[in-house]
Short mmCIF file of C-alpha atoms and ligand atoms in Angstrom, two decimals:
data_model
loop_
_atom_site.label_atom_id
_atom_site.label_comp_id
_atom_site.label_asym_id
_atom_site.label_seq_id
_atom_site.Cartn_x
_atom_site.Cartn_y
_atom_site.Cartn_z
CA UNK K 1 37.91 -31.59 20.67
CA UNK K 2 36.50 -34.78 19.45
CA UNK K 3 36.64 -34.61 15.29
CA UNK K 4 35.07 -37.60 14.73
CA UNK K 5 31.26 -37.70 13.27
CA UNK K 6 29.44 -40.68 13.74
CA UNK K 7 27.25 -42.15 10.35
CA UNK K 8 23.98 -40.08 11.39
CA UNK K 9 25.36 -36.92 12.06
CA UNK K 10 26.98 -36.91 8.39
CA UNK K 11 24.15 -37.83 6.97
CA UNK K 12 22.19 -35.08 8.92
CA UNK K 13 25.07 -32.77 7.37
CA UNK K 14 24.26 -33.97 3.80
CA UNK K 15 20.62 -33.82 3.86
CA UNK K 16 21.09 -30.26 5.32
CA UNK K 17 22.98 -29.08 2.14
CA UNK K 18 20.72 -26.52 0.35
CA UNK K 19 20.91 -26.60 -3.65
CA UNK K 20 18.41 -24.00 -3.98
CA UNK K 21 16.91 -20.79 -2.17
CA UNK K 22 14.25 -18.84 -2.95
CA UNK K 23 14.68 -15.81 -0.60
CA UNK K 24 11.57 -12.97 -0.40
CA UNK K 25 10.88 -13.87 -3.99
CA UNK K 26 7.11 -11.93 -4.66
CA UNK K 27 5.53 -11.77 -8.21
CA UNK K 28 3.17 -8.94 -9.26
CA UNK K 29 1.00 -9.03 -12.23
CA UNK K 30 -0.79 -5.48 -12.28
CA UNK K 31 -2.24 -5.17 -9.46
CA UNK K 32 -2.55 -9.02 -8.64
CA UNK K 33 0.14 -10.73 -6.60
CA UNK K 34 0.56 -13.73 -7.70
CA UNK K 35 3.46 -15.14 -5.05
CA UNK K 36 4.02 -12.70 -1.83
CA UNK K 37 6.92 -12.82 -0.47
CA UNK K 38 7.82 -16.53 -0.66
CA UNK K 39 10.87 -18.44 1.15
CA UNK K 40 12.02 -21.69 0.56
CA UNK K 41 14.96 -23.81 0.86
CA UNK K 42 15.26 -27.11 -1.20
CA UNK K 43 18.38 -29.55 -0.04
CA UNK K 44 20.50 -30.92 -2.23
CA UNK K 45 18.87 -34.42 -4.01
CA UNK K 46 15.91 -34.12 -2.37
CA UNK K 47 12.13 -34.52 -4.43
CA UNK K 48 10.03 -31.58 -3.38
CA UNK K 49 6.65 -31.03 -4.33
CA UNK K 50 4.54 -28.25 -5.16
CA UNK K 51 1.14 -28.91 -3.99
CA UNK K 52 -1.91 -26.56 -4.46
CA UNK K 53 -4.98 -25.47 -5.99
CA UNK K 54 -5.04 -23.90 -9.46
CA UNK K 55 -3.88 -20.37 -9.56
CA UNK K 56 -1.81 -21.12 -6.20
CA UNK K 57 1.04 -19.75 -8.19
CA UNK K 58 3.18 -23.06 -8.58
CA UNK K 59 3.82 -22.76 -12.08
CA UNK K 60 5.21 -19.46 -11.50
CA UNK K 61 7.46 -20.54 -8.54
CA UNK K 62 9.10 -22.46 -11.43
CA UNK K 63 9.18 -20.15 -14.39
CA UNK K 64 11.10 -17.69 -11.74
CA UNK K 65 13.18 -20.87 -11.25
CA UNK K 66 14.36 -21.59 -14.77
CA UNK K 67 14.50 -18.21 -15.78
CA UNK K 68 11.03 -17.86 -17.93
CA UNK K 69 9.69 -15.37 -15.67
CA UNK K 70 11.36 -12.42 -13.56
CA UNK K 71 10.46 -11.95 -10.09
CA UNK K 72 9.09 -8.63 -9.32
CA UNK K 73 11.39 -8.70 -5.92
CA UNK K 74 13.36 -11.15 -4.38
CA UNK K 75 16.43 -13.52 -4.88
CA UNK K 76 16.86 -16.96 -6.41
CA UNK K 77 20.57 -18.64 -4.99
CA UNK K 78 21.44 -21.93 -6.76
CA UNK K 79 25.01 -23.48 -5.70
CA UNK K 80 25.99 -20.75 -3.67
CA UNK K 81 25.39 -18.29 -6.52
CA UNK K 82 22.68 -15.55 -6.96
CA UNK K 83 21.24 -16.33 -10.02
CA UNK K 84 17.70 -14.03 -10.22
CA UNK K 85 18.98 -12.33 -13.27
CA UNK K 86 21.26 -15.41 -15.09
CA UNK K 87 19.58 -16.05 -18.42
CA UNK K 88 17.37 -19.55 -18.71
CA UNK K 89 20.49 -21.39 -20.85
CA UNK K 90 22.86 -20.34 -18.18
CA UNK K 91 21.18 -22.06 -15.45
CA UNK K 92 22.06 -25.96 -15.01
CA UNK K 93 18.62 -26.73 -14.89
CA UNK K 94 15.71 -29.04 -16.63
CA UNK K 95 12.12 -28.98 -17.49
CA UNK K 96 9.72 -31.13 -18.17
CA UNK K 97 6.39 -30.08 -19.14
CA UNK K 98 2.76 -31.78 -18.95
CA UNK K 99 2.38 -31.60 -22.76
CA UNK K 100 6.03 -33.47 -23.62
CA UNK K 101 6.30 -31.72 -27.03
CA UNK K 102 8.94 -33.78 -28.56
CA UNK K 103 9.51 -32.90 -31.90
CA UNK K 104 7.33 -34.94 -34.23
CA UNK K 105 9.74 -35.33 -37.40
CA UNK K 106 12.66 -36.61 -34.93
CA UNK K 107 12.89 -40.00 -34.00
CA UNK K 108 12.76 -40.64 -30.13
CA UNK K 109 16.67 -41.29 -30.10
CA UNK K 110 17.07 -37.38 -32.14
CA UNK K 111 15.15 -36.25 -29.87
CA UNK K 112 16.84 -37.22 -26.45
CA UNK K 113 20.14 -36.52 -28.42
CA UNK K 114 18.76 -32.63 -29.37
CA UNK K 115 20.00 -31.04 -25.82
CA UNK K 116 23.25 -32.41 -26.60
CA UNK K 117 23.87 -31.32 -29.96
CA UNK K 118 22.81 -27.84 -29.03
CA UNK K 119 25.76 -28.43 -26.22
CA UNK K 120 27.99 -29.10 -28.86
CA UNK K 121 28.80 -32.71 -27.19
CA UNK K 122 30.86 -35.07 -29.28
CA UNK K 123 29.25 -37.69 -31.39
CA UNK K 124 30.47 -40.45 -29.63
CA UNK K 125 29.73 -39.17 -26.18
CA UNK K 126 26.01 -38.69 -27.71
CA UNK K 127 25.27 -41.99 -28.55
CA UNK K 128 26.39 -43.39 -25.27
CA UNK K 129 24.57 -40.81 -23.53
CA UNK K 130 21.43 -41.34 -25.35
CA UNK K 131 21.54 -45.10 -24.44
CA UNK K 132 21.80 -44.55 -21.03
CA UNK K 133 19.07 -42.10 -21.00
CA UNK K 134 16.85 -44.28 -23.06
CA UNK K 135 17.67 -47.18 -20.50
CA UNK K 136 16.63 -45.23 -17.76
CA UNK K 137 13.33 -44.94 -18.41
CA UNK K 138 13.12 -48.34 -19.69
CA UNK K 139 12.92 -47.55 -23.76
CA UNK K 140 16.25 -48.63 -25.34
CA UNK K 141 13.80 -50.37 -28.09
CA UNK K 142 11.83 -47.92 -29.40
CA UNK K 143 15.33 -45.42 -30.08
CA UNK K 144 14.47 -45.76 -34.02
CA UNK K 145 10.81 -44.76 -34.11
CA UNK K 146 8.85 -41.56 -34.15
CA UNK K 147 6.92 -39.96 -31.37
CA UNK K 148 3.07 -40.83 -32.76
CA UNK K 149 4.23 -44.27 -32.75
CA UNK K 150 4.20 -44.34 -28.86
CA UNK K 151 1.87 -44.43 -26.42
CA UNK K 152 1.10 -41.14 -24.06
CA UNK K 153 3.10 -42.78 -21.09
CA UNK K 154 5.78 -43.39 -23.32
CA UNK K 155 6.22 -39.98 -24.59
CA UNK K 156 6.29 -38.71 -21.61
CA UNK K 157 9.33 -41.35 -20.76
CA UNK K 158 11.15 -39.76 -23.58
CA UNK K 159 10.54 -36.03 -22.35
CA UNK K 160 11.55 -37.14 -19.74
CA UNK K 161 15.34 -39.00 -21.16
CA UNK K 162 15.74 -36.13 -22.77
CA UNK K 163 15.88 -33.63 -20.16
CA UNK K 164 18.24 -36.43 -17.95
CA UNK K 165 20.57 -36.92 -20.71
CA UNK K 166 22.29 -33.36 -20.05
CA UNK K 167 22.13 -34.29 -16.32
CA UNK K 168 21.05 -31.37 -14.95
CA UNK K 169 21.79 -30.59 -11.01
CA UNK K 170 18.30 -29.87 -10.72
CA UNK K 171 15.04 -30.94 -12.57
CA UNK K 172 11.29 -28.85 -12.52
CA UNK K 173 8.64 -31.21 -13.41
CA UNK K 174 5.28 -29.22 -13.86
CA UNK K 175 2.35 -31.99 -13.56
CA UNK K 176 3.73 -34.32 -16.20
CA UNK K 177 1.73 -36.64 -15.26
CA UNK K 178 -1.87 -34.74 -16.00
CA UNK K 179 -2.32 -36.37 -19.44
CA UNK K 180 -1.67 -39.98 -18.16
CA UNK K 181 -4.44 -42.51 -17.38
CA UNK K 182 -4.89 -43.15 -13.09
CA UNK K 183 -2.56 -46.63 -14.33
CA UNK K 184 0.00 -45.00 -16.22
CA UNK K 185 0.32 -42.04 -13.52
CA UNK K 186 1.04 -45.30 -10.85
CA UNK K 187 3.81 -46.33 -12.82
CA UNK K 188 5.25 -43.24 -14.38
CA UNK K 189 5.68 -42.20 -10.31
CA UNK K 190 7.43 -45.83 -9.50
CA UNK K 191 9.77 -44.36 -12.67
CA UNK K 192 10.59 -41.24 -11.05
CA UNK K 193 11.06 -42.60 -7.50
CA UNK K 194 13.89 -44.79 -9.21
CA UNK K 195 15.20 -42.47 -11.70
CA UNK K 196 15.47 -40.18 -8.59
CA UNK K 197 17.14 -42.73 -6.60
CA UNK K 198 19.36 -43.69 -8.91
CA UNK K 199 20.68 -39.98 -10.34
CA UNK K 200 20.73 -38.43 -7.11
CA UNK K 201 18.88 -34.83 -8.87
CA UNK K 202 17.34 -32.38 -6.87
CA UNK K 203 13.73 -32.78 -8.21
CA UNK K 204 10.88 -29.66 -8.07
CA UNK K 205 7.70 -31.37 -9.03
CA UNK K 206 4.51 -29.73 -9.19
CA UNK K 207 1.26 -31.01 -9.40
CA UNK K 208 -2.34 -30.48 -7.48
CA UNK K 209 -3.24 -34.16 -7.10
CA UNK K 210 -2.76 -34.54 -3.34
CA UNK K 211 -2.32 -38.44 -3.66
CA UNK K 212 0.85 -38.00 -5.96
CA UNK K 213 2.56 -35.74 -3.88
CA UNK K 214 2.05 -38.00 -0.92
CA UNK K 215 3.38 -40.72 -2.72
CA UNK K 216 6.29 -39.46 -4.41
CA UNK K 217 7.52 -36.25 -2.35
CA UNK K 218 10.55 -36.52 0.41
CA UNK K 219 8.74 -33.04 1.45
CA UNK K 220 5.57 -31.36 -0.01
CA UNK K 221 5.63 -27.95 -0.49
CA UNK K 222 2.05 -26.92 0.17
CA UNK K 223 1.01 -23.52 -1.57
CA UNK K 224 -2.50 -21.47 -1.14
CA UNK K 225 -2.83 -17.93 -2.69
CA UNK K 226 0.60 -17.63 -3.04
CA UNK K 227 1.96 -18.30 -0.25
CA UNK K 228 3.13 -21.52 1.75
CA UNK K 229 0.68 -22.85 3.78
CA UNK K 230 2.97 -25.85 5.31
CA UNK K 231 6.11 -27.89 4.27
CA UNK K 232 7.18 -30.48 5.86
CA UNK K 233 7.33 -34.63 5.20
CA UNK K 234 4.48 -36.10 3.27
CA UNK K 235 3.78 -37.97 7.14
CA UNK K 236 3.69 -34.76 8.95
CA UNK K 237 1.59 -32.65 6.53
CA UNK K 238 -0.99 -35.62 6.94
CA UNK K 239 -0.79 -36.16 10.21
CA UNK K 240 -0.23 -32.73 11.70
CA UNK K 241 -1.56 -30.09 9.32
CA UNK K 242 -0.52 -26.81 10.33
CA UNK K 243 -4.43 -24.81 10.01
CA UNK K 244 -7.40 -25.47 8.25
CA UNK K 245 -6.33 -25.26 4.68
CA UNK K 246 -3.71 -28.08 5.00
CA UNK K 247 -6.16 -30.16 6.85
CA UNK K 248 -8.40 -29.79 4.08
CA UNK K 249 -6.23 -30.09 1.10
CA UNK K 250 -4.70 -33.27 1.92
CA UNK K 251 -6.59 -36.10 2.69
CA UNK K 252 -10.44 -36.03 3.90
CA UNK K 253 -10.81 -34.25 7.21
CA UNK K 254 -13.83 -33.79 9.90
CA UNK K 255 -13.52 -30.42 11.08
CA UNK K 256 -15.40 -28.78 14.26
CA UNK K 257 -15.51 -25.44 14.80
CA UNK K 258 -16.98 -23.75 18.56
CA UNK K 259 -15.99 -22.04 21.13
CA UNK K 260 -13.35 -22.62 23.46
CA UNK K 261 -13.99 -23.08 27.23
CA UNK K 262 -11.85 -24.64 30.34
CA UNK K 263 -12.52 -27.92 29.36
CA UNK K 264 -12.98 -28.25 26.20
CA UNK K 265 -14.95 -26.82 23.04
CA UNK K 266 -18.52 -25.89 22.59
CA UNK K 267 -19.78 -27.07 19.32
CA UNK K 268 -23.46 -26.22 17.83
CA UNK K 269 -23.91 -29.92 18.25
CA UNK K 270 -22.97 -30.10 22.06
CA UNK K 271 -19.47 -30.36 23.99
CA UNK K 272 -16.23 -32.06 22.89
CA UNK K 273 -14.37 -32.36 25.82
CA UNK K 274 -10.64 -32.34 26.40
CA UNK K 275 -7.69 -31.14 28.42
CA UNK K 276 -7.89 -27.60 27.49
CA UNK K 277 -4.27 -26.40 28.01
CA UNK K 278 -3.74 -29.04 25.22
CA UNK K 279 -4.63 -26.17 22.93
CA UNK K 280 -6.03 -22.79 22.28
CA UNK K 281 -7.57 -23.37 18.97
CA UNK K 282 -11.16 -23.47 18.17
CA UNK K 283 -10.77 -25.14 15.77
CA UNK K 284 -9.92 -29.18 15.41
CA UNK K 285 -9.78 -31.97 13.13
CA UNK K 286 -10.00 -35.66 13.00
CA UNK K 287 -9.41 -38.07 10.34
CA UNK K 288 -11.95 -39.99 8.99
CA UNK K 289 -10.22 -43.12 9.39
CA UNK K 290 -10.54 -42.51 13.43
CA UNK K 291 -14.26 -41.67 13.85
CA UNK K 292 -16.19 -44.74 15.19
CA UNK K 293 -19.83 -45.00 14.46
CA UNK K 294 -21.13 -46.79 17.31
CA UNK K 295 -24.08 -47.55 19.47
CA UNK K 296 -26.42 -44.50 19.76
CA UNK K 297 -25.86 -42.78 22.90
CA UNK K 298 -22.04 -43.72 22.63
CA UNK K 299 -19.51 -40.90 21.85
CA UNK K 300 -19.56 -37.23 21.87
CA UNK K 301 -22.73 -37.15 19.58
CA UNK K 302 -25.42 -38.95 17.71
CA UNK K 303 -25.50 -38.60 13.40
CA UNK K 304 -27.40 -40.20 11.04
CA UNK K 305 -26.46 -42.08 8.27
CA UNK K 306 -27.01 -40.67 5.04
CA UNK K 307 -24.66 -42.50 3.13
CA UNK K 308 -22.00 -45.21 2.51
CA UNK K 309 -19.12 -45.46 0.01
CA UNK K 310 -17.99 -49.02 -0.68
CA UNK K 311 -14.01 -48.30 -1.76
CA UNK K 312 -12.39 -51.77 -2.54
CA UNK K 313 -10.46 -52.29 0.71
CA UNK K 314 -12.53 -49.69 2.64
CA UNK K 315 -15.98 -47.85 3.31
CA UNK K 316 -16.46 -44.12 3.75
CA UNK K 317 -19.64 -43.74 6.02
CA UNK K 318 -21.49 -40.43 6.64
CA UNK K 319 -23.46 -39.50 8.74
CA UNK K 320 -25.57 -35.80 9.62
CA UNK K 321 -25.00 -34.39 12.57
CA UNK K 322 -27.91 -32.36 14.34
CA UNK K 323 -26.37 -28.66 13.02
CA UNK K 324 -26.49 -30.36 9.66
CA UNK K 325 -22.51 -30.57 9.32
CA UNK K 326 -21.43 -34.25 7.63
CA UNK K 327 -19.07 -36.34 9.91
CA UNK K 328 -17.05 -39.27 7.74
CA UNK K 329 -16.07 -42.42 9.30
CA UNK K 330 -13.67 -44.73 7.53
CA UNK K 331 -14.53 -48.32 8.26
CA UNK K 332 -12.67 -51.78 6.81
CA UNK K 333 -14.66 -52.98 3.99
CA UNK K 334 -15.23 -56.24 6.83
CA UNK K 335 -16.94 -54.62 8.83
CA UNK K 336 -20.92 -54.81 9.48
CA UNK K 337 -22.84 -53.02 7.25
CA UNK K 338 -24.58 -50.11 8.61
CA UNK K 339 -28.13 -49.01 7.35
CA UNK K 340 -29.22 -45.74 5.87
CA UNK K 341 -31.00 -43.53 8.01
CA UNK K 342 -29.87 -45.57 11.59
CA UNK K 343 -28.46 -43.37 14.03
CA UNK K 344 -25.21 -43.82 15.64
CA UNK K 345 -23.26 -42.68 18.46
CA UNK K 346 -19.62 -41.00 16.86
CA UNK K 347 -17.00 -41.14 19.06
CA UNK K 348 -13.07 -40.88 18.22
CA UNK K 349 -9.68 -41.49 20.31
CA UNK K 350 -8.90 -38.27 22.31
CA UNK K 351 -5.40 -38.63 20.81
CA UNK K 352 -6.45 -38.64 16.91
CA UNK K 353 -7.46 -35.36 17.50
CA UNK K 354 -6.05 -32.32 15.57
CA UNK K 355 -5.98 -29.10 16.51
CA UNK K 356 -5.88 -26.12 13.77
CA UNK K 357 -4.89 -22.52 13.38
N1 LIG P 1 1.22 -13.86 -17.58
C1 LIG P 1 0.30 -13.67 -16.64
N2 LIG P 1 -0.41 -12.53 -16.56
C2 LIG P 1 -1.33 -12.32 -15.61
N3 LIG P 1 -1.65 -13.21 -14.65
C3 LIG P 1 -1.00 -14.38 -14.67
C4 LIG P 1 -0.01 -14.68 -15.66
N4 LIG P 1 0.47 -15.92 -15.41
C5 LIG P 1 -0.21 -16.38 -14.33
N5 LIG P 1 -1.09 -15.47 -13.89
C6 LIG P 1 -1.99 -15.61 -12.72
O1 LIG P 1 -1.20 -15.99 -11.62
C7 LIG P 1 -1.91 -16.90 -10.78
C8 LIG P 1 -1.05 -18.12 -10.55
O2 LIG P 1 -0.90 -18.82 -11.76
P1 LIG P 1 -0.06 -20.16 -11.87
O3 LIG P 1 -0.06 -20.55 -13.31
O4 LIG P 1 1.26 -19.98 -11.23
O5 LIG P 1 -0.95 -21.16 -11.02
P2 LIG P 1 -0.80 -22.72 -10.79
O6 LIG P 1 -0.68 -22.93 -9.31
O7 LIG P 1 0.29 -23.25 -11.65
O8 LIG P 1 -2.21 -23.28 -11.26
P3 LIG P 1 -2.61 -24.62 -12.11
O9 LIG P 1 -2.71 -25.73 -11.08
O10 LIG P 1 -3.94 -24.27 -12.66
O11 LIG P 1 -1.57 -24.86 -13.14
C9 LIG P 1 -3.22 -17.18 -11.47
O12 LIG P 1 -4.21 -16.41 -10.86
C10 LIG P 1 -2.98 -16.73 -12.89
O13 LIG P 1 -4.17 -16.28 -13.49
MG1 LIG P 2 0.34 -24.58 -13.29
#
């Protein structure tokens, strides 16, 4: 038997290493349940995302992580090792919160060096540490002043330097961002693409702003109700959301709804026709940034336009449909203007289309 792997296949075998499974884990407050019956499997060094409305039940996906909260059924394995019931100091794990509550009477240096003096590291090994840490995230000046003297984005650096300076194997982030102006939020990301990168950590990051988990996730872990609704690469949860929820969570989506017939699907505002073994949903989506408003008469329908978004680099046109539904087109910015109130034919690439569970 040939022993030999070539480069792909091993990395296929790294990338396949799990760090951390959540097996049939379910949480029950009273009568509410809050996460039913949830399975996931996050690989070794990858960033995964939490993605969801409010109340989705991300924040308790990673209290049952660390060890804050117990699961009402269900297993947590980390490394191999069933670790549901380990206590929260046991666990080789980090947190970083959206308020970074450093402590205000330490300087920024005392209080990246705190987790290791509770670890009983030596005093030597601290200082080096905390250097490195403070390097990281690109504050080795400000080592000798306190907290209030920084900016928000800064404190958050240092919440963040102090939960990498006891390396932990893996790292929850929940929505440590939220505080940060749109600018800061850009950059702070760019920081934990590299710090990422460059540690290797498996990374659990929640947040509910769809745009940072695009930008930042290897996969996005997409949660409604407490449950998953898709996971998969940023890319694919874009491009092929798995039913209507996904389709409407990420990214802005023009959905059509009728019923399904040989050859095609019969909307309240006339036909769409297609190959209809291509599907048997009655339900399908298409991005905005595929609809063409043309000539009227052109396309599957006519709309008016009630509307236009000017967006820097783009326009977001929309237009009424007869039924009263809103169809979005995404257009270059260059493009000729189009009048309120005209009416234009909508038409769209039979291959941009979507269809949903
Ligand atoms: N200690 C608790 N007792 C009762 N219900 C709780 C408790 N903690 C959370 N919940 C409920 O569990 C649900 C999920 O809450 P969770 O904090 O996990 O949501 P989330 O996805 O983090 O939301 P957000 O984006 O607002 O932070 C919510 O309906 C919440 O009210
Ligand atoms: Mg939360």
């Amino acid at each position: 038997m040939n022993m030999q792997m070539s480069i792909p296949d091993l990395e296929a075998k790294r990338d396949q290493k799990i760090k951390l499974s959540i097996k049939g884990i379910s949480k029950n407050y009273g009568s509410a349940t809050v996460l039913q019956s949830l399975d996931l499997d996050v690989r070794n060094g990858e960033l995964l995302t939490l993605l969801g409305p409010s109340g989705s039940g991300k924040t308790t996906l990673l209290q049952i992580i660390c060890g804050l909260t117990d699961p009402t059924s269900g297993s947590l394995v980390i490394d191999g090792r069933d670790q549901t019931r380990l206590p929260v100091n046991q666990r080789d794990i980090g947190v970083v919160f959206q308020h970074y509550a450093l402590f205000p009477h330490l300087t920024v240096a005392e209080n990246v060096a705190f987790p290791l003096q509770m670890r009983h590291v030596a005093r030597d090994e601290i200082k080096r540490r905390v250097e490195d840490a403070l390097a990281m995230v690109n504050l080795s000046h400000v080592g000798e002043r306190f907290p209030k003297a920084l900016s928000g984005g800064q404190q958050q650096r240092v919440a963040l330097a102090r939960c990498l300076v006891y390396r932990p194997g893996v790292i929850l982030m929940d929505e440590p961002l939220g505080a940060l102006d749109r600018k800061l939020r850009e950059t702070m990301q760019m920081e934990i693409k590299r710090i990422h990168r460059e540690t290797g950590a498996t990374i659990i990051f929640v947040t509910h702003d769809q745009e940072e988990a695009l930008a930042l996730s290897d996969r996005i872990c997409l949660m409604n109700d407490g449950r998953i609704a898709q996971i998969d690469r940023p890319q694919v949860v874009y491009d092929q959301p798995a039913n209507r929820f996904a389709a409407e969570f990420i990214g802005l989506s023009n959905i059509f709804e009728g019923e399904l017939v040989a050859n095609g699907l019969v909307t309240p505002d006339g036909p769409i026709p297609f190959d209809a073994e291509a599907s048997a949903s009655r339900c399908m989506m298409v991005r905005p940034e595929h609809v063409e408003f043309g000539k009227e008469g052109i396309g599957y329908f006519n709309a008016t336009v009630v509307e236009s978004i000017y967006a820097g680099s783009s326009s977001l046109v929309m237009a009424k449909l007869a039924s009263g539904l809103t169809i979005l087109s995404q257009r270059p910015a260059s493009s000729t203007d189009i009048a309120i109130g005209s009416v234009v034919g909508v038409s769209w690439t039979p291959n941009d289309v979507r269809f949903l569970q």
